């Protein structure tokens, strides 16, 4: 995992060729002078150092910085432009000179590209720093994991493998890419074609030196955060960053009253970058075939996804939506004749042994298990860099409420980890509560813990009870407000705070819970050191878990339900995932989302909607019907009937927030507190 950022100054951004279609909005301005930049820092309230501090929280292992200056010399004609560059590392190393851009002795204009990368090393044997620099001068900042599409050896780092693949790419458009690349004269794949093949979450900034192009973007579902600042009169720089610096909100109103095309209020400095692949081609300004202005223009374009299967997933269209009357049948949660362990570990590998009504659920279970397995592969570098004792290492934890989704993830994690290895004997279950032992999620977590202990009695399940009091979290609340930014409602803040605390893993463990005793005993302080956190995001959107889906179903039946689910999946990047990634990764933890694996999404879309959910049935049965059947196949019978509870309600942070900010739950409900914008933080 990495925190990444790019600061581009000295370039006038030209969006005329493609931005009307992609819906971006900003004002184009020339780059400020150094004095203007200093004034801008004072006005906006954050500096490069602030960005570095923010990124370092996401990537505590190493922080790297690299600056490239692009300078113009003399311009006689289109054919006669002398170009060189100077690049320089913040580490204080001697300046190096490269021949892949612009430079001049008589500088009248220059552009500056500053790359910042902070690394949390999770994969690969050798320690890696970012930005990575290729042999041809290419620079790569990559925050993500490659689980397919590009072959990454188990002893290699994802970013290093990706850089090698990118260096072999041309700069052509993926949409009209010819068999023989016109820019190189050889058969090559384009950057957009290569990025379209990646399976897994990612955000990326890539400088392709020879073509003078900056490529950037995030995966099709937005599982990794990437914020963008489009040039404005207040700040004409172009910026990309994993998260907003907390210092920014101290001097600025957090949110402006500007609505986007979806009617959602958005802030006017940082925005969530829309999922996709983009490029900025840097070149001198040209008028009528002659370079008449000695400053840089950045021609920015949005590229299409070229992978056909990925494009189908983005459309999120299901073939079988509305059933005929005889196709909907009552689902029964009958006990398995064989023991849960037999069912989960042996018989599920043979589809012929699965009862008819569970065959569809078996397909989902198999692909979910593979998804978890991809996400918990731990390489030797992870263990080698830890300062804690090896026998105390717990490499993977689960964000745990005791509900359906987290119970399935915990059970699958148990199956995927190597129990023969001592350091994998324990699994941390992270549970946050704002009402001590009385919060619904704390109660269900303890119930779920007992079921997991029956499911896998040899596993040491560690329920980490993270207790919080909202009244004592003043500084933390301000910090989380900056993390959720540009998300801006009390609901966002409540969810973000709960996730941030849970990811921190700083809580209590009861001895009775750890060893499976019935009687209460002492609690001891414990902080989870797991760097990978499995999260159930995407299960509700794909399997009709939210209560409003039931309302849509009653109003418009199956087609209305499907349309609402599609809408949520297509905007999950903006409403959920960017915010959640920022809050979890700020604790130096990496969130991984097994339900949002490309193969899981594809499998669920292949299943008729009435097999996914049947909202004619009551809550706790028809909602997320397919996942309830998966839980039954695993032998998690109590979890299979658990009702849906959002983290802000299950942890009771919403109740405490309502009392703190509105005086009471009743007043908050009358004010529709969840959608109320957060005011500017004080101090």
XYZ file of C-alpha atoms in Angstrom:
683
model
C 0.000 0.000 0.000
C 1.170 3.535 -0.734
C 0.254 7.150 -0.319
C 0.854 8.919 -3.623
C 0.773 12.510 -4.841
C 1.661 14.618 -7.864
C 2.008 18.400 -7.994
C 2.080 19.867 -11.505
C 2.892 23.574 -11.814
C 3.658 25.778 -14.782
C 1.185 24.146 -17.163
C -2.036 25.530 -18.582
C -4.489 22.652 -18.716
C -6.464 22.293 -21.946
C -9.568 20.172 -21.553
C -11.407 21.160 -24.725
C -10.908 17.807 -26.442
C -12.578 15.548 -23.925
C -13.779 17.182 -20.750
C -17.270 18.006 -21.965
C -17.972 14.283 -22.115
C -16.397 13.397 -18.792
C -18.116 16.164 -16.865
C -15.096 17.822 -15.275
C -15.179 21.485 -14.472
C -12.372 23.854 -13.655
C -10.808 27.142 -14.733
C -7.540 27.119 -16.676
C -4.777 29.408 -15.466
C -1.043 29.766 -15.901
C 1.272 28.567 -13.200
C 1.945 30.963 -10.310
C 5.289 32.490 -9.555
C 7.278 31.345 -6.511
C 6.000 34.348 -4.540
C 2.467 33.545 -5.574
C 2.989 29.932 -4.504
C 4.086 31.063 -1.049
C 1.013 33.246 -0.739
C -1.094 30.377 -1.971
C 0.207 28.075 0.775
C -0.669 30.702 3.351
C -4.131 31.116 1.874
C -4.937 27.454 1.381
C -3.375 26.347 4.642
C -1.234 23.414 3.507
C 2.240 22.910 2.098
C 4.304 20.152 0.514
C 5.390 19.120 3.993
C 1.727 18.762 4.989
C 1.188 16.453 2.037
C 4.196 14.398 3.077
C 2.873 13.999 6.624
C -0.486 12.833 5.276
C 1.116 10.318 2.922
C 3.510 9.060 5.590
C 0.588 7.902 7.737
C -0.526 5.687 4.853
C 2.966 4.472 4.044
C 5.023 4.479 7.249
C 7.886 2.321 5.924
C 9.465 4.754 3.413
C 8.795 8.187 1.934
C 10.281 9.218 -1.405
C 10.176 12.378 -3.489
C 11.336 13.234 -7.002
C 11.076 16.510 -8.897
C 11.336 17.017 -12.651
C 11.752 20.494 -14.183
C 10.638 20.922 -17.792
C 12.105 24.062 -19.347
C 11.796 25.744 -22.751
C 14.820 27.180 -24.578
C 14.296 28.799 -27.965
C 11.443 28.271 -30.343
C 12.065 28.949 -34.033
C 9.565 26.629 -35.669
C 7.637 23.464 -35.156
C 10.663 21.426 -36.240
C 13.300 23.312 -34.243
C 12.765 23.015 -30.511
C 15.676 22.281 -28.226
C 14.586 20.240 -25.228
C 16.300 18.765 -22.187
C 15.443 18.402 -18.516
C 16.758 18.532 -15.011
C 15.514 16.092 -12.402
C 16.295 16.216 -8.746
C 15.613 14.091 -5.676
C 14.565 15.599 -2.375
C 16.952 13.245 -0.617
C 19.770 15.648 -1.448
C 21.473 13.497 -4.057
C 23.352 15.149 -6.889
C 21.137 16.490 -9.647
C 20.869 14.169 -12.603
C 20.324 15.216 -16.157
C 17.986 13.301 -18.417
C 17.275 13.630 -22.114
C 13.604 12.874 -22.103
C 11.955 16.317 -21.670
C 12.586 20.049 -21.854
C 15.250 22.421 -20.533
C 16.967 25.661 -21.497
C 19.731 27.999 -20.505
C 17.551 31.013 -21.362
C 14.563 29.939 -19.364
C 11.455 31.987 -19.991
C 8.996 29.363 -18.809
C 9.187 26.054 -17.042
C 6.936 23.352 -15.663
C 7.539 21.397 -12.488
C 6.411 17.857 -11.691
C 6.855 16.710 -8.115
C 6.172 13.058 -7.291
C 5.634 11.937 -3.683
C 5.272 8.313 -2.589
C 5.036 6.725 0.867
C 5.189 2.928 1.098
C 3.702 0.325 3.432
C 5.568 -2.743 2.176
C 3.299 -5.774 1.948
C 4.502 -7.684 -1.102
C 7.877 -8.558 -2.574
C 11.145 -9.642 -0.975
C 13.252 -6.518 -1.482
C 12.266 -3.188 0.121
C 10.803 -0.785 -2.451
C 10.627 3.005 -2.553
C 8.380 5.239 -4.619
C 8.373 6.853 -7.036
C 9.923 3.998 -8.966
C 12.154 5.187 -11.814
C 12.667 3.121 -14.943
C 15.723 2.827 -17.118
C 14.199 5.237 -19.650
C 13.360 7.882 -17.077
C 9.736 6.862 -16.519
C 8.355 7.545 -13.015
C 5.645 5.438 -11.363
C 3.555 5.963 -8.241
C 1.325 2.940 -7.681
C -1.048 2.240 -4.811
C -2.687 -1.103 -5.355
C -2.484 -4.855 -5.691
C -2.406 -6.866 -8.894
C -4.373 -10.086 -8.468
C -4.640 -10.896 -12.165
C -4.179 -9.584 -15.702
C -0.436 -9.037 -15.226
C 1.670 -11.881 -13.902
C 3.337 -10.919 -10.605
C 5.698 -13.505 -9.147
C 5.306 -14.231 -5.443
C 8.762 -12.809 -4.703
C 8.149 -9.591 -6.654
C 6.606 -6.237 -5.875
C 3.452 -5.285 -7.796
C 4.647 -1.769 -8.632
C 8.027 -2.931 -9.951
C 6.358 -5.520 -12.176
C 3.881 -2.936 -13.442
C 6.623 -0.419 -14.244
C 8.435 -2.961 -16.418
C 5.178 -3.633 -18.282
C 4.430 0.091 -18.689
C 7.880 0.804 -20.104
C 7.080 -1.537 -22.974
C 3.865 0.361 -23.806
C 3.270 2.949 -26.506
C 1.354 6.187 -25.968
C -1.436 5.518 -28.455
C -5.118 5.746 -27.665
C -6.500 2.376 -26.649
C -9.720 2.967 -28.598
C -8.002 3.383 -31.961
C -4.791 1.537 -31.264
C -3.496 0.074 -34.565
C -1.835 -3.350 -34.833
C 1.461 -1.538 -35.449
C 2.005 1.413 -33.121
C 2.404 4.619 -35.153
C 4.591 6.194 -32.452
C 7.150 3.380 -32.349
C 6.643 1.438 -35.557
C 6.384 -1.799 -33.589
C 3.601 -3.969 -32.254
C 2.931 -2.652 -28.771
C 0.110 -2.476 -26.271
C -1.101 0.959 -25.147
C -1.018 2.151 -21.535
C -4.802 2.176 -21.314
C -4.963 -1.366 -22.696
C -2.468 -2.578 -20.126
C -4.217 -0.880 -17.192
C -7.570 -2.263 -18.349
C -6.293 -5.800 -17.865
C -5.419 -5.386 -14.170
C -7.586 -7.257 -11.693
C -7.441 -5.731 -8.268
C -7.663 -2.306 -6.604
C -5.325 0.442 -7.748
C -4.633 4.139 -8.077
C -1.755 5.263 -10.266
C 0.355 8.215 -11.425
C 2.791 7.464 -14.249
C 5.178 9.749 -16.139
C 5.941 8.328 -19.575
C 9.151 10.213 -20.288
C 9.633 9.740 -24.026
C 6.066 10.774 -24.895
C 5.961 13.540 -22.248
C 2.663 12.205 -20.915
C 1.352 11.947 -17.393
C -1.001 8.996 -16.973
C -3.198 8.740 -13.910
C -6.383 7.061 -12.746
C -8.016 4.541 -10.467
C -9.613 1.155 -10.991
C -13.105 0.779 -12.389
C -14.733 0.461 -8.945
C -12.637 3.050 -7.103
C -11.292 0.740 -4.406
C -8.291 2.994 -3.828
C -8.632 6.696 -3.087
C -7.282 9.357 -5.425
C -8.268 13.004 -4.997
C -7.784 15.655 -7.664
C -7.528 19.420 -7.588
C -8.348 20.941 -10.955
C -6.654 24.311 -11.591
C -8.558 27.359 -10.332
C -7.862 31.060 -9.975
C -7.042 30.469 -6.300
C -4.636 27.624 -7.051
C -3.686 27.096 -10.720
C -1.667 23.962 -9.992
C -2.906 20.494 -10.916
C -2.711 18.136 -7.921
C -3.367 14.470 -7.295
C -3.196 13.013 -3.799
C -4.385 9.973 -1.868
C -5.892 12.167 0.868
C -6.395 15.794 1.842
C -3.949 17.244 4.402
C -5.667 17.913 7.765
C -4.152 21.411 7.870
C -6.225 22.383 4.835
C -9.489 22.331 6.770
C -8.139 24.532 9.547
C -8.170 27.619 7.336
C -10.848 26.802 4.805
C -14.541 26.187 4.800
C -14.799 22.451 4.454
C -17.553 22.363 1.898
C -18.972 24.684 -0.715
C -22.586 24.843 -1.849
C -21.894 23.469 -5.319
C -23.936 20.579 -6.686
C -22.641 18.098 -9.208
C -24.677 16.390 -11.905
C -25.995 13.834 -9.403
C -27.263 16.589 -7.139
C -24.588 15.820 -4.570
C -22.957 18.762 -2.826
C -19.219 18.741 -3.453
C -16.287 20.768 -2.190
C -14.598 23.108 -4.621
C -10.933 22.292 -4.005
C -10.501 18.486 -3.770
C -12.732 16.073 -5.654
C -12.850 12.307 -5.848
C -11.281 11.440 -9.168
C -13.849 9.600 -11.264
C -12.901 5.998 -11.949
C -10.995 5.712 -15.192
C -7.717 6.261 -17.035
C -6.514 9.762 -17.942
C -3.503 11.331 -19.609
C -2.000 14.812 -19.823
C 0.290 15.412 -22.803
C 2.753 18.231 -22.042
C 3.883 20.399 -24.929
C 4.656 24.035 -25.790
C 1.659 26.104 -26.793
C 1.208 26.076 -30.569
C -0.861 28.453 -32.702
C -1.376 27.868 -36.436
C 1.425 25.324 -36.533
C 3.983 27.580 -34.843
C 5.013 27.655 -31.179
C 4.258 31.307 -30.465
C 4.009 31.201 -26.662
C 6.829 30.049 -24.450
C 4.823 28.169 -21.859
C 3.433 24.681 -21.476
C 0.009 23.340 -22.280
C -1.339 20.103 -20.883
C -3.776 18.380 -23.211
C -5.859 16.171 -20.937
C -7.876 13.209 -22.144
C -9.974 10.470 -20.650
C -9.412 6.991 -22.093
C -11.897 4.183 -22.386
C -11.521 0.805 -20.723
C -10.523 -1.634 -23.451
C -11.079 -4.968 -21.690
C -14.459 -6.332 -22.815
C -15.163 -8.244 -19.612
C -14.355 -5.209 -17.485
C -16.674 -3.048 -19.572
C -19.477 -5.524 -18.933
C -18.886 -5.329 -15.186
C -18.989 -1.524 -15.281
C -22.380 -1.617 -17.010
C -23.532 -3.918 -14.189
C -26.331 -5.458 -16.222
C -28.000 -8.714 -15.259
C -29.689 -10.878 -17.870
C -32.317 -12.436 -15.599
C -34.071 -9.795 -13.508
C -37.818 -10.410 -13.395
C -38.890 -13.992 -12.650
C -41.918 -15.889 -13.749
C -44.220 -16.774 -10.834
C -43.041 -20.366 -10.503
C -39.367 -19.336 -10.381
C -39.565 -17.671 -6.982
C -39.770 -20.161 -4.171
C -39.535 -19.956 -0.411
C -35.978 -20.345 0.756
C -35.481 -22.728 3.645
C -32.605 -22.484 6.039
C -32.442 -26.145 6.951
C -29.638 -27.595 8.978
C -27.004 -29.490 7.070
C -27.086 -33.217 7.627
C -23.308 -33.290 7.825
C -21.271 -31.385 10.366
C -20.309 -27.787 9.565
C -16.640 -28.728 9.333
C -17.362 -31.555 6.898
C -19.558 -29.269 4.830
C -17.124 -26.388 4.650
C -13.835 -28.170 4.244
C -14.592 -31.307 2.265
C -17.951 -31.659 0.588
C -18.047 -28.129 -0.833
C -15.167 -29.006 -3.145
C -17.500 -31.423 -4.938
C -20.593 -29.676 -6.399
C -22.330 -33.043 -6.916
C -22.657 -33.407 -3.140
C -24.474 -30.090 -2.760
C -28.257 -30.134 -2.458
C -30.125 -28.585 -5.395
C -31.227 -25.383 -3.743
C -27.642 -24.588 -2.700
C -25.889 -25.106 -6.058
C -26.056 -21.418 -6.938
C -24.798 -20.461 -3.489
C -21.970 -22.941 -3.901
C -20.742 -21.032 -6.980
C -20.649 -17.830 -4.935
C -18.887 -19.572 -2.053
C -16.165 -20.960 -4.312
C -15.419 -17.597 -5.938
C -15.516 -15.803 -2.572
C -13.024 -18.265 -1.115
C -10.679 -17.643 -4.053
C -11.097 -13.908 -3.558
C -10.099 -14.136 0.107
C -7.156 -16.381 -0.768
C -5.809 -13.791 -3.229
C -5.993 -11.097 -0.592
C -4.240 -12.826 2.280
C -1.054 -13.999 0.565
C 1.702 -12.845 2.925
C 5.234 -12.541 1.558
C 8.412 -12.832 3.587
C 9.030 -9.085 3.557
C 5.917 -8.629 5.710
C 7.281 -10.771 8.509
C 10.895 -9.634 8.145
C 10.129 -5.986 8.858
C 8.023 -6.459 11.978
C 9.500 -5.531 15.340
C 7.103 -7.709 17.317
C 7.869 -11.321 18.154
C 7.086 -13.713 15.317
C 4.838 -15.888 17.480
C 2.692 -12.804 18.150
C 2.294 -11.877 14.501
C -1.301 -11.757 13.273
C -0.977 -10.760 9.604
C -4.668 -10.366 8.685
C -7.649 -9.044 10.642
C -11.371 -8.740 9.919
C -13.521 -5.665 10.441
C -16.030 -7.567 12.545
C -19.600 -6.843 13.605
C -20.713 -10.439 13.986
C -23.107 -9.874 11.091
C -23.535 -11.953 7.972
C -20.788 -10.419 5.816
C -18.043 -10.327 8.437
C -18.877 -13.844 9.639
C -18.490 -15.210 6.107
C -15.166 -13.394 5.692
C -13.882 -14.670 9.051
C -14.826 -18.255 8.228
C -13.223 -18.087 4.777
C -10.105 -16.473 6.228
C -9.849 -19.394 8.643
C -10.007 -21.841 5.748
C -7.433 -19.943 3.680
C -4.784 -19.383 6.338
C -2.261 -22.108 6.949
C -3.157 -23.426 10.408
C -0.026 -25.581 10.523
C 2.087 -22.450 10.734
C 2.233 -21.150 14.305
C 2.134 -17.484 13.387
C -1.184 -17.997 11.590
C -2.951 -19.621 14.566
C -4.687 -16.395 15.563
C -7.167 -14.134 13.784
C -7.998 -10.657 15.062
C -11.668 -9.653 14.892
C -11.868 -5.861 15.238
C -15.112 -4.587 16.764
C -15.833 -0.948 17.648
C -18.517 0.245 20.070
C -19.662 3.648 21.324
C -21.893 2.066 23.970
C -19.612 -0.430 25.655
C -21.036 -3.941 25.875
C -24.550 -2.718 24.996
C -24.041 -1.748 21.351
C -25.822 -4.121 18.947
C -22.580 -4.847 17.081
C -20.785 -5.761 20.311
C -23.560 -8.161 21.271
C -23.648 -9.784 17.819
C -19.835 -9.916 17.735
C -19.763 -11.981 20.919
C -22.456 -14.268 19.542
C -20.546 -14.564 16.282
C -17.333 -15.323 18.150
C -18.932 -18.340 19.815
C -20.171 -19.616 16.474
C -16.704 -19.230 14.962
C -15.190 -21.104 17.894
C -17.554 -23.972 17.162
C -16.833 -23.666 13.448
C -13.052 -23.858 13.931
C -12.173 -24.805 17.516
C -8.435 -25.074 16.809
C -8.223 -21.445 15.749
C -7.454 -18.795 18.377
C -10.093 -16.175 17.624
C -9.223 -12.842 19.220
C -12.169 -10.452 19.545
C -10.632 -7.004 19.939
C -13.152 -4.772 21.721
C -12.473 -1.171 20.711
C -14.447 1.070 23.064
C -14.883 4.760 22.311
C -16.633 7.781 23.788
C -17.521 10.387 21.198
C -17.302 13.209 23.746
C -13.619 12.400 24.247
C -12.743 12.351 20.558
C -12.558 16.063 19.732
C -9.115 15.987 18.126
C -9.810 12.639 16.476
C -13.065 13.934 15.008
C -11.272 16.882 13.402
C -8.696 14.518 11.981
C -11.314 12.161 10.538
C -13.169 15.153 9.071
C -10.123 15.794 6.915
C -9.845 12.113 5.980
C -13.400 11.755 4.697
C -13.000 14.972 2.697
C -14.467 15.679 0.143
C -17.280 13.555 1.657
C -19.026 16.030 3.885
C -22.045 14.794 5.861
C -22.492 13.643 9.437
C -23.213 10.161 8.124
C -19.827 10.160 6.359
C -18.158 11.381 9.542
C -19.848 8.734 11.699
C -18.894 5.912 9.364
C -15.385 7.283 8.881
C -14.800 7.618 12.628
C -15.956 4.055 13.305
C -13.736 2.689 10.513
C -10.736 4.761 11.604
C -10.974 3.523 15.194
C -11.556 -0.074 14.118
C -8.552 0.008 11.792
C -6.387 1.306 14.627
C -7.027 -2.003 16.404
C -6.373 -0.493 19.842
C -8.722 -2.173 22.301
C -9.283 -4.868 24.869
C -9.391 -8.638 24.753
C -11.296 -10.752 27.265
C -9.487 -13.906 28.310
C -12.778 -15.802 28.327
C -13.414 -14.858 24.681
C -9.900 -15.814 23.637
C -10.008 -19.331 25.102
C -13.733 -19.966 24.668
C -14.885 -19.976 28.292
C -18.458 -19.087 29.141
C -17.726 -17.121 32.291
C -16.480 -13.542 32.179
C -12.881 -12.897 33.202
C -10.309 -10.135 33.055
C -9.742 -7.969 30.003
C -6.266 -6.955 28.930
C -5.090 -4.183 26.603
C -4.244 -5.289 23.096
C -3.361 -3.555 19.831
C -3.733 -5.492 16.615
C -0.599 -5.334 14.466
C -2.322 -6.808 11.402
C -1.546 -4.693 8.347
C -4.217 -6.228 6.109
C -7.870 -5.705 7.034
C -10.679 -7.633 5.315
C -13.796 -5.480 4.900
C -17.266 -6.499 3.717
C -17.880 -3.502 1.450
C -19.919 -4.244 -1.659
C -21.999 -7.082 -0.202
C -25.052 -4.907 0.471
C -24.977 -3.167 -2.916
C -24.710 -6.433 -4.841
C -27.106 -8.521 -2.758
C -29.818 -6.000 -1.755
C -28.841 -5.519 1.869
C -30.047 -1.966 2.478
C -33.553 -1.340 3.775
C -34.282 1.181 1.017
C -34.025 -1.639 -1.508
C -37.150 -3.105 0.036
C -38.925 0.227 -0.502
C -37.853 0.321 -4.142
C -38.998 -3.252 -4.603
C -42.437 -2.484 -3.186
C -42.738 0.599 -5.398
C -41.548 -0.892 -8.657
C -40.899 -4.604 -8.176
C -37.842 -6.394 -9.611
C -36.803 -3.897 -12.283
C -36.819 -0.999 -9.836
C -34.772 -3.043 -7.384
C -32.204 -3.925 -10.036
C -31.937 -0.304 -11.174
C -31.317 0.926 -7.630
C -28.637 -1.721 -7.066
C -26.954 -0.804 -10.356
C -26.973 2.871 -9.406
C -25.307 2.086 -6.082
C -22.628 -0.078 -7.665
C -21.830 2.602 -10.235
C -21.424 5.293 -7.586
C -19.865 3.215 -4.803
C -16.486 4.804 -5.605
C -17.821 8.248 -4.728
C -20.133 7.441 -1.845
C -18.145 4.794 -0.011
C -14.846 3.416 -1.161
C -12.666 6.505 -1.408
C -13.780 7.625 2.050
C -13.327 4.166 3.572
C -9.898 3.661 2.024
C -8.672 7.004 3.365
C -9.924 6.336 6.898
C -8.533 2.805 7.148
C -5.194 3.457 5.448
C -4.524 6.476 7.680
C -3.843 3.928 10.430
C -1.158 2.265 8.331
C -3.534 -0.577 7.428
C -4.634 -1.764 4.020
C -8.319 -2.436 3.394
C -9.104 -5.327 1.079
C -12.597 -5.958 -0.234
C -13.240 -9.620 -1.163
C -16.859 -8.953 -2.195
C -15.597 -6.454 -4.797
C -13.290 -8.878 -6.566
C -13.914 -8.804 -10.320
C -14.688 -12.539 -10.456
C -17.093 -12.254 -7.516
C -18.962 -9.394 -9.202
C -19.130 -11.330 -12.472
C -20.454 -14.456 -10.740
C -23.161 -12.545 -8.876
C -24.280 -10.837 -12.096
C -24.657 -14.212 -13.790
C -27.187 -15.309 -11.152
C -30.893 -14.416 -11.518
C -31.891 -11.531 -9.273
C -34.507 -13.601 -7.453
C -31.734 -15.985 -6.392
C -29.692 -13.055 -5.082
C -32.517 -11.549 -3.050
C -36.231 -12.101 -2.556
C -37.659 -9.066 -0.818
C -41.102 -10.645 -0.612
C -39.600 -12.434 2.370
C -39.037 -10.718 5.724
C -35.842 -8.973 6.780
C -33.135 -11.410 7.773
C -34.277 -13.903 5.138
C -34.962 -12.391 1.730
C -32.368 -9.620 1.815
C -28.951 -10.945 0.788
C -30.579 -14.333 0.302
C -27.617 -15.721 -1.645
C -25.137 -14.837 1.108
C -27.408 -16.364 3.742
C -27.268 -19.602 1.779
C -23.476 -19.286 1.601
C -23.418 -18.976 5.392
C -25.554 -22.112 5.652
C -23.129 -24.009 3.450
C -20.325 -22.951 5.764
C -22.314 -24.147 8.770
C -22.828 -20.622 10.122
C -26.525 -21.086 10.814
C -26.926 -18.272 13.358
C -25.142 -15.806 11.086
C -27.419 -16.816 8.201
C -30.393 -15.161 9.918
C -28.658 -12.010 11.180
C -30.412 -8.768 10.151
C -28.526 -6.035 8.313
C -27.095 -3.267 10.511
C -24.942 -0.434 9.208
C -21.801 0.258 11.225
C -22.952 3.716 12.312
C -26.051 2.190 13.922
C -24.579 -1.098 15.105
C -21.738 0.689 16.894
C -24.148 3.399 18.138
C -21.960 6.248 16.971
C -24.946 7.662 15.070
C -26.954 7.868 18.303
C -24.127 9.594 20.150
C -23.492 11.939 17.227
C -27.184 12.871 17.106
C -27.191 13.717 20.796
C -23.970 15.697 20.528
C -24.800 17.697 17.393
C -28.606 17.910 17.442
C -29.542 17.455 21.098
C -31.463 14.209 20.662
C -32.218 11.403 18.240
C -35.669 12.842 17.631
C -34.298 16.261 16.678
C -31.703 14.608 14.468
C -34.342 12.561 12.672
C -36.432 15.671 12.048
C -33.362 17.367 10.581
C -32.404 14.307 8.469
C -29.108 14.344 10.332
C -27.370 11.817 8.127
C -27.399 14.158 5.122
C -26.626 17.381 7.029
C -23.319 18.967 6.019
C -20.539 19.218 8.566
C -19.742 22.829 9.516
C -16.227 24.243 9.295
C -14.078 22.843 12.119
C -13.046 25.319 14.786
C -9.442 25.979 15.732
